[in-house]
Short mmCIF file of C-alpha atoms in Angstrom, two decimals:
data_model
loop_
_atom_site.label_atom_id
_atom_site.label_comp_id
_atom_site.label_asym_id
_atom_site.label_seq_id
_atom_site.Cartn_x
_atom_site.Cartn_y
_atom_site.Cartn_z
CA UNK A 1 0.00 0.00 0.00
CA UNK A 2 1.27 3.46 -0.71
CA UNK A 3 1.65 6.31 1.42
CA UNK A 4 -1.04 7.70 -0.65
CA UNK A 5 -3.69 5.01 0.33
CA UNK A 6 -2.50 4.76 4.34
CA UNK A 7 -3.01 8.50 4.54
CA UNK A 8 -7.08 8.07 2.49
CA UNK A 9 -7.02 5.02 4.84
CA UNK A 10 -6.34 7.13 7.64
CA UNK A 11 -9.05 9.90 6.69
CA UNK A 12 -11.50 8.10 6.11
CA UNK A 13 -11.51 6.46 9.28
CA UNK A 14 -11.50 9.73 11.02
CA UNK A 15 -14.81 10.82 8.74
CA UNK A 16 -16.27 7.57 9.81
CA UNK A 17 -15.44 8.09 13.70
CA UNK A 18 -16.76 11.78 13.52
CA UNK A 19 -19.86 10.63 11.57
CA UNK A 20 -20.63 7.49 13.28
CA UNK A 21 -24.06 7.04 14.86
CA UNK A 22 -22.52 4.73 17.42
CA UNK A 23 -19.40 5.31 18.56
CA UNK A 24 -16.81 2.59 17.11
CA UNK A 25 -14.96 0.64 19.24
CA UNK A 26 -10.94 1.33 19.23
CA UNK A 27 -9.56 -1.89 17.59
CA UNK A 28 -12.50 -1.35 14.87
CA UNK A 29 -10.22 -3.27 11.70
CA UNK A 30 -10.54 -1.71 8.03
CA UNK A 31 -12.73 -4.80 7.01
CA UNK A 32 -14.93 -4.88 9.57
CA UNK A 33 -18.48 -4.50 8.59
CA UNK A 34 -19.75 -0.93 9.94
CA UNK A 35 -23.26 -1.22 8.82
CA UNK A 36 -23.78 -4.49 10.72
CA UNK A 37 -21.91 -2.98 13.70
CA UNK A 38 -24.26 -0.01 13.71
CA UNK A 39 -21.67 2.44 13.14
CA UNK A 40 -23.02 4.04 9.82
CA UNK A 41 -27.01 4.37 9.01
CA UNK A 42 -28.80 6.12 6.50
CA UNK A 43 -28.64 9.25 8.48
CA UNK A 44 -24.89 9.27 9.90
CA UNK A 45 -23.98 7.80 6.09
CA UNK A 46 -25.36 11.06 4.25
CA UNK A 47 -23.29 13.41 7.22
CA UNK A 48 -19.86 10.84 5.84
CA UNK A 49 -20.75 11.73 2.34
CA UNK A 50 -21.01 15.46 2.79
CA UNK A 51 -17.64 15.17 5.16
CA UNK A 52 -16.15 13.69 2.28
CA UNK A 53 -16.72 16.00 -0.53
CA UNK A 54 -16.14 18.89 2.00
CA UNK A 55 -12.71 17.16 3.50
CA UNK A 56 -11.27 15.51 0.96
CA UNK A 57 -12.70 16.96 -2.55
CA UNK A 58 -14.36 14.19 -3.34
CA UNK A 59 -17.76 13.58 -4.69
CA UNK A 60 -19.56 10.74 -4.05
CA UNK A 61 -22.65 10.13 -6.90
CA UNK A 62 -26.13 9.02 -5.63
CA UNK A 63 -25.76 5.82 -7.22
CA UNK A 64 -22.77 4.88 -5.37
CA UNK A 65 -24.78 5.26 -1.80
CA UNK A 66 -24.62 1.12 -1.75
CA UNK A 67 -23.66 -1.19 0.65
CA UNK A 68 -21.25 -2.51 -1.36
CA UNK A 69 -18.85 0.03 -1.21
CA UNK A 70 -19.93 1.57 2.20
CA UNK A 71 -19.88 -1.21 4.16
CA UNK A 72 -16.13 -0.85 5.58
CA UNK A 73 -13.66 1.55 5.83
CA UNK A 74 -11.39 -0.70 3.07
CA UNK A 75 -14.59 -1.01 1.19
CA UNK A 76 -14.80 3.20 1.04
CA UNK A 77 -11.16 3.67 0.64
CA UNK A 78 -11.44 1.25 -2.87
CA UNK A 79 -14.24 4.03 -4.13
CA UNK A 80 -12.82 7.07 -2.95
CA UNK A 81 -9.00 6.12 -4.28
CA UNK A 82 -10.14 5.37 -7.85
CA UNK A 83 -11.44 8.80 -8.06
CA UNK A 84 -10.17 12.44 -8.53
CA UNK A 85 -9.70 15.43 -5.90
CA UNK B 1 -49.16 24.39 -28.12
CA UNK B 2 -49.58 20.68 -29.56
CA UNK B 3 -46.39 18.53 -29.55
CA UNK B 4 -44.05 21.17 -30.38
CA UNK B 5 -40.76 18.91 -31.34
CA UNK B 6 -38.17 18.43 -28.52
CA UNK B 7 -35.20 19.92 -30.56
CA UNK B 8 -36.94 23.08 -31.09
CA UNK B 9 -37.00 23.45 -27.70
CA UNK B 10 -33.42 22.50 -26.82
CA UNK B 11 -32.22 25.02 -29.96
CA UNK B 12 -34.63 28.06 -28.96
CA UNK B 13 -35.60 27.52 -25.61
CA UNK B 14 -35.99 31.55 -24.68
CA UNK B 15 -38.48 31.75 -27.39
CA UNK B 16 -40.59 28.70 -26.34
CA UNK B 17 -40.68 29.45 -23.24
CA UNK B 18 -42.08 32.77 -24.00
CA UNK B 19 -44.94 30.58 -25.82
CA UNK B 20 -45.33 28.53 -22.90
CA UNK B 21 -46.16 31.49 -21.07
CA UNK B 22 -48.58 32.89 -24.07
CA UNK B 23 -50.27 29.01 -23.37
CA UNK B 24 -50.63 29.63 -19.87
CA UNK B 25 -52.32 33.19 -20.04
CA UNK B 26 -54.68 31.89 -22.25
CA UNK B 27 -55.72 28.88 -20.00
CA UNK B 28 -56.19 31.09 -16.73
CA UNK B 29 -59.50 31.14 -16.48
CA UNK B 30 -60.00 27.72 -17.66
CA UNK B 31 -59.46 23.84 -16.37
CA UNK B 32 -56.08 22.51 -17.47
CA UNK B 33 -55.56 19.06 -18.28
CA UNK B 34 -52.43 16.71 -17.63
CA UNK B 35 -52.01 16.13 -21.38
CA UNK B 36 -52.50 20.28 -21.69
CA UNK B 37 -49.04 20.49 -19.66
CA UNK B 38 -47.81 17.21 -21.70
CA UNK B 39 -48.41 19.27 -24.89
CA UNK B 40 -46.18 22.09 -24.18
CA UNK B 41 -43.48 19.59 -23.77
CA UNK B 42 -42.61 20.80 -20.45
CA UNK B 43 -42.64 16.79 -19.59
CA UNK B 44 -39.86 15.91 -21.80
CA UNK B 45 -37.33 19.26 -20.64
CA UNK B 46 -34.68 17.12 -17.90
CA UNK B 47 -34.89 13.77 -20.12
CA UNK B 48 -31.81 13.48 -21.96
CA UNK B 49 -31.54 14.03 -25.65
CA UNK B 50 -30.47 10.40 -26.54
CA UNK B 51 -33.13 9.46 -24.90
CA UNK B 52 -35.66 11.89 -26.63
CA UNK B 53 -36.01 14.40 -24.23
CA UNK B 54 -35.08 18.02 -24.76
CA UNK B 55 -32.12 17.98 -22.59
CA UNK B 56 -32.14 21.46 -21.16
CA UNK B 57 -31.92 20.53 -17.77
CA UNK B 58 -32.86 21.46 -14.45
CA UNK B 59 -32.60 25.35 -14.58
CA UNK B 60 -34.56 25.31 -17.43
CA UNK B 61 -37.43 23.06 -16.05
CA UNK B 62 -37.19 24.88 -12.70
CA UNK B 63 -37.80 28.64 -15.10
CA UNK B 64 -40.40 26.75 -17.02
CA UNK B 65 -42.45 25.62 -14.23
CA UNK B 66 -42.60 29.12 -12.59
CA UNK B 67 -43.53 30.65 -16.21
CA UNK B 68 -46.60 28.11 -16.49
CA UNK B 69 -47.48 28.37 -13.01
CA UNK B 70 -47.73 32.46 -12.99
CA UNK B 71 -50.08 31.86 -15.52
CA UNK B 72 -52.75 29.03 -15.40
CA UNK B 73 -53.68 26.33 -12.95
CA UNK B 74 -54.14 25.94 -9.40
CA UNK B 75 -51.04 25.08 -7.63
CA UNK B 76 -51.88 21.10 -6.99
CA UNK B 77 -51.80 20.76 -10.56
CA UNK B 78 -48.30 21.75 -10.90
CA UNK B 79 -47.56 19.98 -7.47
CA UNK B 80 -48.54 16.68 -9.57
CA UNK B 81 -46.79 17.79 -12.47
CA UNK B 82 -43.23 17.81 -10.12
CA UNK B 83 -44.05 14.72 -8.86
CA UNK B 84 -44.25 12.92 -11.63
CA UNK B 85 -40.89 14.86 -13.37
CA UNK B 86 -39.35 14.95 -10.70
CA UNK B 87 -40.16 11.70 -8.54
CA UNK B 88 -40.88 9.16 -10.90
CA UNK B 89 -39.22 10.21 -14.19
CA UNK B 90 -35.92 11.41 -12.79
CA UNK B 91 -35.16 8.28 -10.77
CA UNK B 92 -36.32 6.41 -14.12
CA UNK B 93 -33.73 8.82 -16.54
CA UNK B 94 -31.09 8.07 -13.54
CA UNK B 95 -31.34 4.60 -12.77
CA UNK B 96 -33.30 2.66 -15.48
CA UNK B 97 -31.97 0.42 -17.53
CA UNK B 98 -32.84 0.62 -21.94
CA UNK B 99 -35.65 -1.29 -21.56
CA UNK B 100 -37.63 0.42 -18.55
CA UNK B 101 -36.58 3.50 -20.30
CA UNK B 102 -37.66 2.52 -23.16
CA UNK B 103 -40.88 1.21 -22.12
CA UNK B 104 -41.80 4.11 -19.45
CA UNK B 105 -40.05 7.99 -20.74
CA UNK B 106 -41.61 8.06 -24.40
CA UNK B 107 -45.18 8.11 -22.80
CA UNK B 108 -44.40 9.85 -19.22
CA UNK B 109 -42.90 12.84 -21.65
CA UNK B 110 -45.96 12.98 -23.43
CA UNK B 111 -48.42 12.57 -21.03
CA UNK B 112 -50.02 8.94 -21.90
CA UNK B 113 -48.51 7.51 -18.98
CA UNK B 114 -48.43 9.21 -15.50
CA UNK B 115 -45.96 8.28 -12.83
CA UNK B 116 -46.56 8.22 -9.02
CA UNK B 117 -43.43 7.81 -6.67
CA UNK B 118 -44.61 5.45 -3.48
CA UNK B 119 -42.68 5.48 -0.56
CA UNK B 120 -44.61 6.46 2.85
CA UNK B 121 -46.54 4.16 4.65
CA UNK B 122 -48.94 4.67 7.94
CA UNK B 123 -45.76 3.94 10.13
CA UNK B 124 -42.93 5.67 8.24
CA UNK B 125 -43.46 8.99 6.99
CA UNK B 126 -40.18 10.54 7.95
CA UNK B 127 -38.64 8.07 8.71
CA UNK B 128 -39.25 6.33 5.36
CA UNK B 129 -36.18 4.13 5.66
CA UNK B 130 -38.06 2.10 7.91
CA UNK B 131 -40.94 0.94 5.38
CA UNK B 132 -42.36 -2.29 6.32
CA UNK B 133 -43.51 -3.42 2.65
CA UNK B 134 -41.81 -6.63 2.07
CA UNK B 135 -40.20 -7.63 -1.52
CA UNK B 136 -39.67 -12.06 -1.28
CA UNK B 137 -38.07 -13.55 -3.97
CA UNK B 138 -40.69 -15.47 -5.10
CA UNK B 139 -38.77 -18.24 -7.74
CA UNK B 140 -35.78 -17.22 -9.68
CA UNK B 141 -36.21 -14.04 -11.58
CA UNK B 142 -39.60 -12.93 -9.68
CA UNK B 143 -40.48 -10.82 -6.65
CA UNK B 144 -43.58 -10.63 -3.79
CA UNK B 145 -44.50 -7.87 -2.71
CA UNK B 146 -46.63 -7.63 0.38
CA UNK B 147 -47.90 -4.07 1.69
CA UNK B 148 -49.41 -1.03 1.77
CA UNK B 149 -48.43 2.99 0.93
CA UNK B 150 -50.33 6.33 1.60
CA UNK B 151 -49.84 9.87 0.48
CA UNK B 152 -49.08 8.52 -3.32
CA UNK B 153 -49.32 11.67 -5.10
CA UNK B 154 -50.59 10.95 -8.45
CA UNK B 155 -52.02 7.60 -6.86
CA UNK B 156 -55.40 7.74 -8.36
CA UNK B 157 -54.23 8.77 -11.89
CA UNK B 158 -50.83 7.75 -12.52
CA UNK B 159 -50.25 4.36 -14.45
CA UNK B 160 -46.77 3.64 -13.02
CA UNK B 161 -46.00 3.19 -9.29
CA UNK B 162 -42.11 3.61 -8.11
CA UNK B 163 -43.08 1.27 -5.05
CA UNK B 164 -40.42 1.25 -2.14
CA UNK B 165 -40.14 -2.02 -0.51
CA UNK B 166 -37.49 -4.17 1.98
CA UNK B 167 -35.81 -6.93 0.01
CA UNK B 168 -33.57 -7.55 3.02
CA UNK B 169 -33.42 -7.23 6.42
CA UNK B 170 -31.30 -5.02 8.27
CA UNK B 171 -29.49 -1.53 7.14
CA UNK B 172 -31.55 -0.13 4.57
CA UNK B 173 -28.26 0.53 2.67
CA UNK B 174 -28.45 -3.02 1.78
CA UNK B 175 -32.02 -3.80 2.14
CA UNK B 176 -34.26 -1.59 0.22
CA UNK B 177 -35.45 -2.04 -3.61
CA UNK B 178 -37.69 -0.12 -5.81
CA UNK B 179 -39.67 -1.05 -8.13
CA UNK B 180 -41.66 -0.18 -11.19
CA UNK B 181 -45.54 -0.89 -10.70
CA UNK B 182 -47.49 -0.87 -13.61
CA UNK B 183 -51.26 -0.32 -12.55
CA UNK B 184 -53.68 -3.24 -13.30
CA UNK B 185 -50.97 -5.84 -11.72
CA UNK B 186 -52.28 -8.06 -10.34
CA UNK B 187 -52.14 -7.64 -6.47
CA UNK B 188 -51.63 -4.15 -7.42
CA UNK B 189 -54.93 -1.82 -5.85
CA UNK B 190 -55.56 1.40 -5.72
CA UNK B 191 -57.84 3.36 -3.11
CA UNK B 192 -60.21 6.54 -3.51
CA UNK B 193 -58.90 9.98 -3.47
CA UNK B 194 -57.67 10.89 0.07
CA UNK B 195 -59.59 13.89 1.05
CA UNK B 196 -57.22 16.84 2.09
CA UNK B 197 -56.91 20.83 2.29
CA UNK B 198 -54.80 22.14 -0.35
CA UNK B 199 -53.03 21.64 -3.27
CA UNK B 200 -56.46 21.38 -5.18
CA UNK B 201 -55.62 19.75 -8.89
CA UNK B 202 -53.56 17.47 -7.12
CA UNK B 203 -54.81 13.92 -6.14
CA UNK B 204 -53.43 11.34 -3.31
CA UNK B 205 -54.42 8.08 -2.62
CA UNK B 206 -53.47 4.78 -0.67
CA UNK B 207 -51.80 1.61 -2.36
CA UNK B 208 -52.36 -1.97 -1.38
CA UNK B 209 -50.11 -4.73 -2.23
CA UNK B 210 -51.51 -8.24 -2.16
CA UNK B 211 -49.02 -10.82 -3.10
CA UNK B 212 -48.18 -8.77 -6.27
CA UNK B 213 -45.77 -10.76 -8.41
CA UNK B 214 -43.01 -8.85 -10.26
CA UNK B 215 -40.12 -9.87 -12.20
CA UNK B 216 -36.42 -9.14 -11.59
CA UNK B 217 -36.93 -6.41 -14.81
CA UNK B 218 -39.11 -3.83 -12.41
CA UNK B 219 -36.06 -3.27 -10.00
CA UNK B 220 -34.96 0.40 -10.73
CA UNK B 221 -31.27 0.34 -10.42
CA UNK B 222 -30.99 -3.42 -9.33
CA UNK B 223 -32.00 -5.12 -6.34
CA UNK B 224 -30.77 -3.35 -3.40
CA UNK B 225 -30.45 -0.40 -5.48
CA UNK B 226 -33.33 1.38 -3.32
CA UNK B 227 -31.55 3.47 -0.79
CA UNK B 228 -29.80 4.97 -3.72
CA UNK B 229 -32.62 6.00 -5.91
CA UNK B 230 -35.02 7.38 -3.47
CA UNK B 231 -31.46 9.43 -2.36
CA UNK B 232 -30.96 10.82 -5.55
CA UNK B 233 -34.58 11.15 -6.08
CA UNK B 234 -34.95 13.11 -2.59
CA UNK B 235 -31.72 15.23 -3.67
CA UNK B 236 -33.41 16.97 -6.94
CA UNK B 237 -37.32 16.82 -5.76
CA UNK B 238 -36.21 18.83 -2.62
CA UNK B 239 -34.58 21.66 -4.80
CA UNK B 240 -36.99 21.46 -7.54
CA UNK B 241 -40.33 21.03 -6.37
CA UNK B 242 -41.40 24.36 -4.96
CA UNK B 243 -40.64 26.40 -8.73
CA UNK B 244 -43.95 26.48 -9.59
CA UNK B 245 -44.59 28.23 -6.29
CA UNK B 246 -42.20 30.96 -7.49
CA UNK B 247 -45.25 31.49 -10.48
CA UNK B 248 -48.04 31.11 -8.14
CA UNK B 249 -46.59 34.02 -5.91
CA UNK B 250 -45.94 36.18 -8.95
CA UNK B 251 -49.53 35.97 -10.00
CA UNK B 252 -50.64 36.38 -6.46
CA UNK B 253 -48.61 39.46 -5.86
CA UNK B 254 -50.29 41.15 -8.80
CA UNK B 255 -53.29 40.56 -8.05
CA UNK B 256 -52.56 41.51 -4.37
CA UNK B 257 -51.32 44.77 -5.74
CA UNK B 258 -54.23 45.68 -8.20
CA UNK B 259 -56.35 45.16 -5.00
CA UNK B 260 -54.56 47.48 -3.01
CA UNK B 261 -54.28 50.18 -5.51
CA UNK B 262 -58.31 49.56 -6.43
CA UNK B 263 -59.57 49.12 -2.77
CA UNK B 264 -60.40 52.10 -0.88
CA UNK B 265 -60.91 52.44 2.63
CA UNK B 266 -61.16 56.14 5.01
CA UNK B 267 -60.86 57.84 1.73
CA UNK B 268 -57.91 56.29 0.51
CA UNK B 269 -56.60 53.62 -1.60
CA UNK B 270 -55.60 50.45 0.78
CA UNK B 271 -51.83 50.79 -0.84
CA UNK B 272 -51.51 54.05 0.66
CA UNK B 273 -51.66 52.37 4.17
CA UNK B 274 -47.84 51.66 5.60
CA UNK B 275 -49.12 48.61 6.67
CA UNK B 276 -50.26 47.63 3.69
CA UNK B 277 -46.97 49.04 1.56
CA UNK B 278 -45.21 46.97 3.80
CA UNK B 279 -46.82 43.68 3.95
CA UNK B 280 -46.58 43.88 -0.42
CA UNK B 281 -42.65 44.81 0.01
CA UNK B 282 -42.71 41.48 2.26
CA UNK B 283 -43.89 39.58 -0.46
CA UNK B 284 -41.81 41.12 -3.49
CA UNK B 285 -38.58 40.52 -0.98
CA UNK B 286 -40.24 36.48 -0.37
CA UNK B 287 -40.36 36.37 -3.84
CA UNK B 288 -37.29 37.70 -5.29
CA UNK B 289 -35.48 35.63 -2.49
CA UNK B 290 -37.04 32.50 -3.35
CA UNK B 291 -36.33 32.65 -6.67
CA UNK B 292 -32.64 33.69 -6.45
CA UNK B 293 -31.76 30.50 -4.13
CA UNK B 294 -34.11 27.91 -6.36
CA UNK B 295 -32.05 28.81 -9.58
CA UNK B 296 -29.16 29.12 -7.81
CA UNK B 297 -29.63 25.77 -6.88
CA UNK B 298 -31.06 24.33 -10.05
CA UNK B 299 -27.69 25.15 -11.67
CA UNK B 300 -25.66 23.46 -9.43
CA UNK B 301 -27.95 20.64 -10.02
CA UNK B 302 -26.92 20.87 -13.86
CA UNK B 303 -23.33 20.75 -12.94
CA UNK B 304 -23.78 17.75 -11.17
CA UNK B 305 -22.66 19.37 -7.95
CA UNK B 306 -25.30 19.62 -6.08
CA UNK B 307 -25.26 17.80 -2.67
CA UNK B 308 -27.70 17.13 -0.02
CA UNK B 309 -27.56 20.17 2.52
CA UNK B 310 -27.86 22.83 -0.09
CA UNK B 311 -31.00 20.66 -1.67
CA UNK B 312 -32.72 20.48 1.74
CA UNK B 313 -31.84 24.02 2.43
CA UNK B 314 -33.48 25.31 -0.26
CA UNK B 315 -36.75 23.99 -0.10
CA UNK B 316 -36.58 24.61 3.45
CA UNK B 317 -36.22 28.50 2.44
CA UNK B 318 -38.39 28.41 -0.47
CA UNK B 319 -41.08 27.25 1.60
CA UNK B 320 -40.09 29.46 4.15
CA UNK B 321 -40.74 32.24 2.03
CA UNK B 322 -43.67 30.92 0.19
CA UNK B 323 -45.67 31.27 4.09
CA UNK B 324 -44.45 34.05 4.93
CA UNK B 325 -46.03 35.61 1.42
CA UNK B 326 -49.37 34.05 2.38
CA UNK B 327 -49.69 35.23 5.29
CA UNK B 328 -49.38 38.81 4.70
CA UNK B 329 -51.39 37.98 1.76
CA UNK B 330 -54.09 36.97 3.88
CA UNK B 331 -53.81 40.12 5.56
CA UNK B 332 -54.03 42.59 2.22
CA UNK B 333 -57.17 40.98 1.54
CA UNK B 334 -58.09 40.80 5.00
CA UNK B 335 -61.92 39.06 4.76
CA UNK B 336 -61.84 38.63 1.23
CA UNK B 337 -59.07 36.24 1.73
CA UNK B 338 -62.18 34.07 2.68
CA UNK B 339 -63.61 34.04 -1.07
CA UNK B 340 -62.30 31.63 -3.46
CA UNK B 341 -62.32 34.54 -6.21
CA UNK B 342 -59.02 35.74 -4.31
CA UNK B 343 -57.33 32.44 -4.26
CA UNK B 344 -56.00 34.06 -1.01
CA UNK B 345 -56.91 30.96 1.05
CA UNK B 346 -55.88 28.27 -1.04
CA UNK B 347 -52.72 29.62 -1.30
CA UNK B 348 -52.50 29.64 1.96
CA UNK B 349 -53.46 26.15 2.24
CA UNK B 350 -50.62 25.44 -0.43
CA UNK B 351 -47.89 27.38 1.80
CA UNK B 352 -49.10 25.03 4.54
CA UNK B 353 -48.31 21.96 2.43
CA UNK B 354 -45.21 22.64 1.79
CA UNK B 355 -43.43 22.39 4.90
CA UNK B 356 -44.54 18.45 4.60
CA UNK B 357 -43.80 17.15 1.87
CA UNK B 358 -40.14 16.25 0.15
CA UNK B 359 -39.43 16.21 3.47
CA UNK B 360 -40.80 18.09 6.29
CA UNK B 361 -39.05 21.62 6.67
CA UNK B 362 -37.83 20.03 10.36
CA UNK B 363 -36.26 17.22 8.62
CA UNK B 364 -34.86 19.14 5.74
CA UNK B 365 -33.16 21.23 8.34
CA UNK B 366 -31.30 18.11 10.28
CA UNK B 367 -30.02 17.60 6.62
CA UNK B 368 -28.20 21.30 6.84
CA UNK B 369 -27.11 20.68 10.31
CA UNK B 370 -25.55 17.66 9.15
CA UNK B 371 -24.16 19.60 6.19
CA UNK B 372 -22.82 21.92 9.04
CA UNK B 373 -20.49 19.23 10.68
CA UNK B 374 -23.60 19.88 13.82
#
């Protein structure tokens, strides 16, 4: 992994602590499943999306608001990275 | 206006809509029709050009729907006119695949088939996420759905349902699908109009699923696909759907003026009261303010950079503004605001409306919060 990708890695996982509608716990793993957990809902998810385009420069599309590729932090790192600032 | 061909629109679009206008004028004392609106090709101005739309966009629609609204029709019509465009067709342009397109745009742009977006139920209004309507696969390649909505706008009219339903348990990131409803499925029924105050020319009714078989080709967007569309759908009705309030206020204002410059009272002509002056400088300034946000907002919609907050605010503000103008509207007329001749009540009625739907105005404003880092 790049220094590129730890440092997304790294943001993201802050976005998801500050938006999480349960607080995660502290050995939460980058493929852990953060919808089951409880960690991101419908409400906290649109709050991560607006974090993300406001933090980072990135724009997330309505049809990418899918489990899929919010469902862990390694899961929103592979959709953020393959797009531009 | 009778079919007038989408390119001509998309090449001259100034000069039709100064037609459209001339249309509306000359239906203001009259009833207008769905397939009226259909014929001014207002229903085909957000679909895509390769998909035979005029392709103008949302700035364009937003401007449109204003012009037709200042002139002609109460404003429920125009309420049902957004939710089809807006609700039904949009998610359908976004999301569909060639063949629902195909089989669903050419008719919803020219008014032979009418779409109704279904979502709230009895028990989630708000909180829509949590719809209890229940997709089960019911053999490979088919669906069951089992439930019930409320508050379909269009409902009693529209002969395609964008039905909402749980096709897994759990988050609804994972666990929602929609799905196109044809009316006259079977399983598919639809009740009577649901009596309410406002928004007259607009109709709502309840749905009722009974074991209503569909096949894997009605999911909009795939299965699972539902959090997304009603998202995106949310996302562009919230900044869209009050522009034909922007019309209805213009014509209201004028004849709010005309009244106040005709009516005397003490000798004098109501307009020459301050209170008076001041409750039409209200208006003008709810007006002007209205509009300035909503197109604001419409072109950020066309440059595909238009995210949730600034949606939610600005229906939040638009309808905001649209009470405020009935109220002192109320108040120019003061008991002729009672007659139907003034519209003054109605309107009213209207204003009331729309801090409830697209999201109530309390909801819409979490959404900014959240957009606020609150």
């Amino acid at each position: 992994m790049t220094a590129l990708d730890e440092k997304l890695l790294r943001e993201i996982r802050a976005i998801v602590t500050d938006c999480a509608s349960a607080t995660p716990p502290d050995d939460l793993g980058d493929d852990d499943d953060i919808i089951e957990l409880g960690i991101v809902d419908s409400l906290s998810l649109m709050e991560m999306v607006a974090a993300v385009n406001a933090r980072l420069g990135i724009w997330v599309d309505d049809s990418e608001l899918v489990a899929r590729n919010f469902g862990s932090i390694r899961s929103i790192h592979a959709l953020l990275a393959g797009k531009g600032r | 206006m009778n079919g007038l061909p989408r390119a001509e629109i998309a090449e001259g679009f100034s000069q039709w809509l100064g037609t459209l206008a001339d249309w509306a004028r000359k239906h203001r004392d009259g009833t207008v029709e769905w397939r009226d609106v259909a014929g001014t090709g207002l229903l085909s101005l957000t679909v895509p050009e390769h998909l035979g739309g005029a392709g103008v966009g949302f700035e364009a629609v937003s401007t449109a729907l204003e012009t037709a609204a200042a002139g002609c029709g109460p404003g429920g019509l125009w309420f049902a006119v957004c939710a089809h465009l807006l609700a039904c067709q949009e998610p359908l342009v976004a999301f569909g695949d060639s063949e629902q397109q195909q089989r669903f745009l050419p008719g919803m742009m020219t008014g032979d088939v009418i779409g109704a977006h279904a979502s709230t139920e009895y028990e989630a209004g708000s909180d829509v996420l949590s719809v209890r309507t229940a997709a089960t696969r019911a053999a490979e390649g088919a669906w069951t759905l089992n439930g019930s909505k409320t508050f379909v706008t269009n409902g009693p009219i529209a002969d395609v349902f964008l039905v909402l339903a749980r096709t897994a348990p759990g988050s609804p990131l994972a666990g929602l699908t929609s799905f196109l409803v044809p009316r006259g499925t079977p399983g598919l029924s639809v009740g009577p109009p649901i009596e309410k105050a406002g928004l007259q020319g607009s109709s709502l009714a309840t749905l009722r699923l009974d074991e209503c078989e569909l096949p894997d080709s009605a999911c909009l967007g795939g299965a699972g696909a539902g959090y997304a569309v009603l998202t995106h759908t949310m996302r562009i009705e919230r900044a869209l759907i009050l522009a034909p309030t922007l019309g209805l206020m213009e014509r209201a204002l004028q004849s709010a003026v005309e009244h106040a410059r005709m009516r005397r009272q003490f000798g004098q002509r109501l307009a020459d009261f301050d209170s008076v002056r001041d409750r039409l400088v209200t208006m003008k300034i709810n007006l002007v303010s209205a509009r300035e946000m909503l197109q604001a907002t419409a072109r950020q919609a066309d440059s595909g950079r238009l995210d949730h907050a600034r949606s939610a605010l600005t229906k939040v503000h638009v309808s905001r503004c649209f009470n405020e103008f009935c109220n002192n509207l109320v108040d120019v007329y003061g008991g002729y605001a009672l007659l139907p001749e003034t519209g003054a009540g109605l309107l009213l009625d209207d204003a009331v409306a729309s801090r409830f739907y697209s999201g109530t105005s309390d909801m819409n404003r979490k959404i900014v919060a959240q957009g606020l880092g609150l």
